[in-house]
XYZ file of C-alpha atoms in Angstrom:
79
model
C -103.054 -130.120 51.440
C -101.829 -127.390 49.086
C -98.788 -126.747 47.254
C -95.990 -126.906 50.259
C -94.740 -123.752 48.163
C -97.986 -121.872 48.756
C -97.889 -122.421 52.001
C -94.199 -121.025 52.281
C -95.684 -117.899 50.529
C -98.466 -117.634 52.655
C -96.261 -117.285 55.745
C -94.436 -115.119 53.932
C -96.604 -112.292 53.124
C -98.192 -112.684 56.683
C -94.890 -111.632 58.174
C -93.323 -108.119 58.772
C -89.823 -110.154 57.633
C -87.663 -113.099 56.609
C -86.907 -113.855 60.484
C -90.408 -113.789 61.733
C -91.681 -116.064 58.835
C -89.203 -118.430 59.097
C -90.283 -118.513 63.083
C -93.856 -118.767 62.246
C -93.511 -121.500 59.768
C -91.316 -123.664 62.262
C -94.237 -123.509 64.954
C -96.344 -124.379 62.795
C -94.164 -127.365 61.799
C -94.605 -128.447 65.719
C -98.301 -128.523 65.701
C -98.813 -130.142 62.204
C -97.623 -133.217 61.186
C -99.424 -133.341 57.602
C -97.171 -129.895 57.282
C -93.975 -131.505 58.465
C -94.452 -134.627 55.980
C -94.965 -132.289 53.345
C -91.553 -129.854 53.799
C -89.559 -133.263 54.644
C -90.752 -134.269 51.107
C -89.760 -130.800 49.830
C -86.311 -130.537 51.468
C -85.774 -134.322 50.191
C -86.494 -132.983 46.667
C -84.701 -129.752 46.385
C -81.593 -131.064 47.921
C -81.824 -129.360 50.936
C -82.127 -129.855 54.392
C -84.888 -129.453 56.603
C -83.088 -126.849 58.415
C -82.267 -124.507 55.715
C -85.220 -125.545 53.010
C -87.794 -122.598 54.300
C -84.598 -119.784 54.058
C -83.493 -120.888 51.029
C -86.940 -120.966 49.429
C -87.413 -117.526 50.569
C -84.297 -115.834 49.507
C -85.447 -117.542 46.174
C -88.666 -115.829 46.409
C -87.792 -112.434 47.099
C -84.995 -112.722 44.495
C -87.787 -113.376 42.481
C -89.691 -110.618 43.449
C -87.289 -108.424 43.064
C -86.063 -109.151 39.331
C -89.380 -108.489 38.416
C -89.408 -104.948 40.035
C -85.919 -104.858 38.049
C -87.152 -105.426 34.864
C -90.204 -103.023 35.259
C -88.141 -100.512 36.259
C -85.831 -100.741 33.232
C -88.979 -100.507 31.446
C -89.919 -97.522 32.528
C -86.788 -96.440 31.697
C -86.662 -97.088 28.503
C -89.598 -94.560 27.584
């Protein structure tokens, strides 16, 4: 199986938004168990619970995301 990360990315970008990702990624929790194991293991090793893991990553991610539009656009800026 790959990266459980990846596959929170994946469902990600497939979505229109944070909501219908998170919705998406919970079904899919239902009809895989090999998934579930996977995020239990995550959640275990962030700290977090399996309720609020997926969220959390994302708000991460798109924090992520957006620092690096940030720091292009100071770039761009600068010139």
């Amino acid at each position: 199986m790959d990266n459980i990360t990846d596959i929170f990315v994946s469902f990600i970008k497939e979505a229109p938004g944070i909501d219908t990702a998170e919705s998406d990624f919970k079904r899919a929790l239902i009809d895989d168990p090999e998934l579930r194991r996977s995020y239990r293991e995550y959640c275990r090793e962030q700290g977090t619970s399996e309720r609020n893991g997926f969220i959390e990553f994302c708000e991460e991610y798109c924090a992520d995301r957006d620092s690096v539009w940030d720091s292009l656009s100071d770039y761009d800026n600068e010139e």
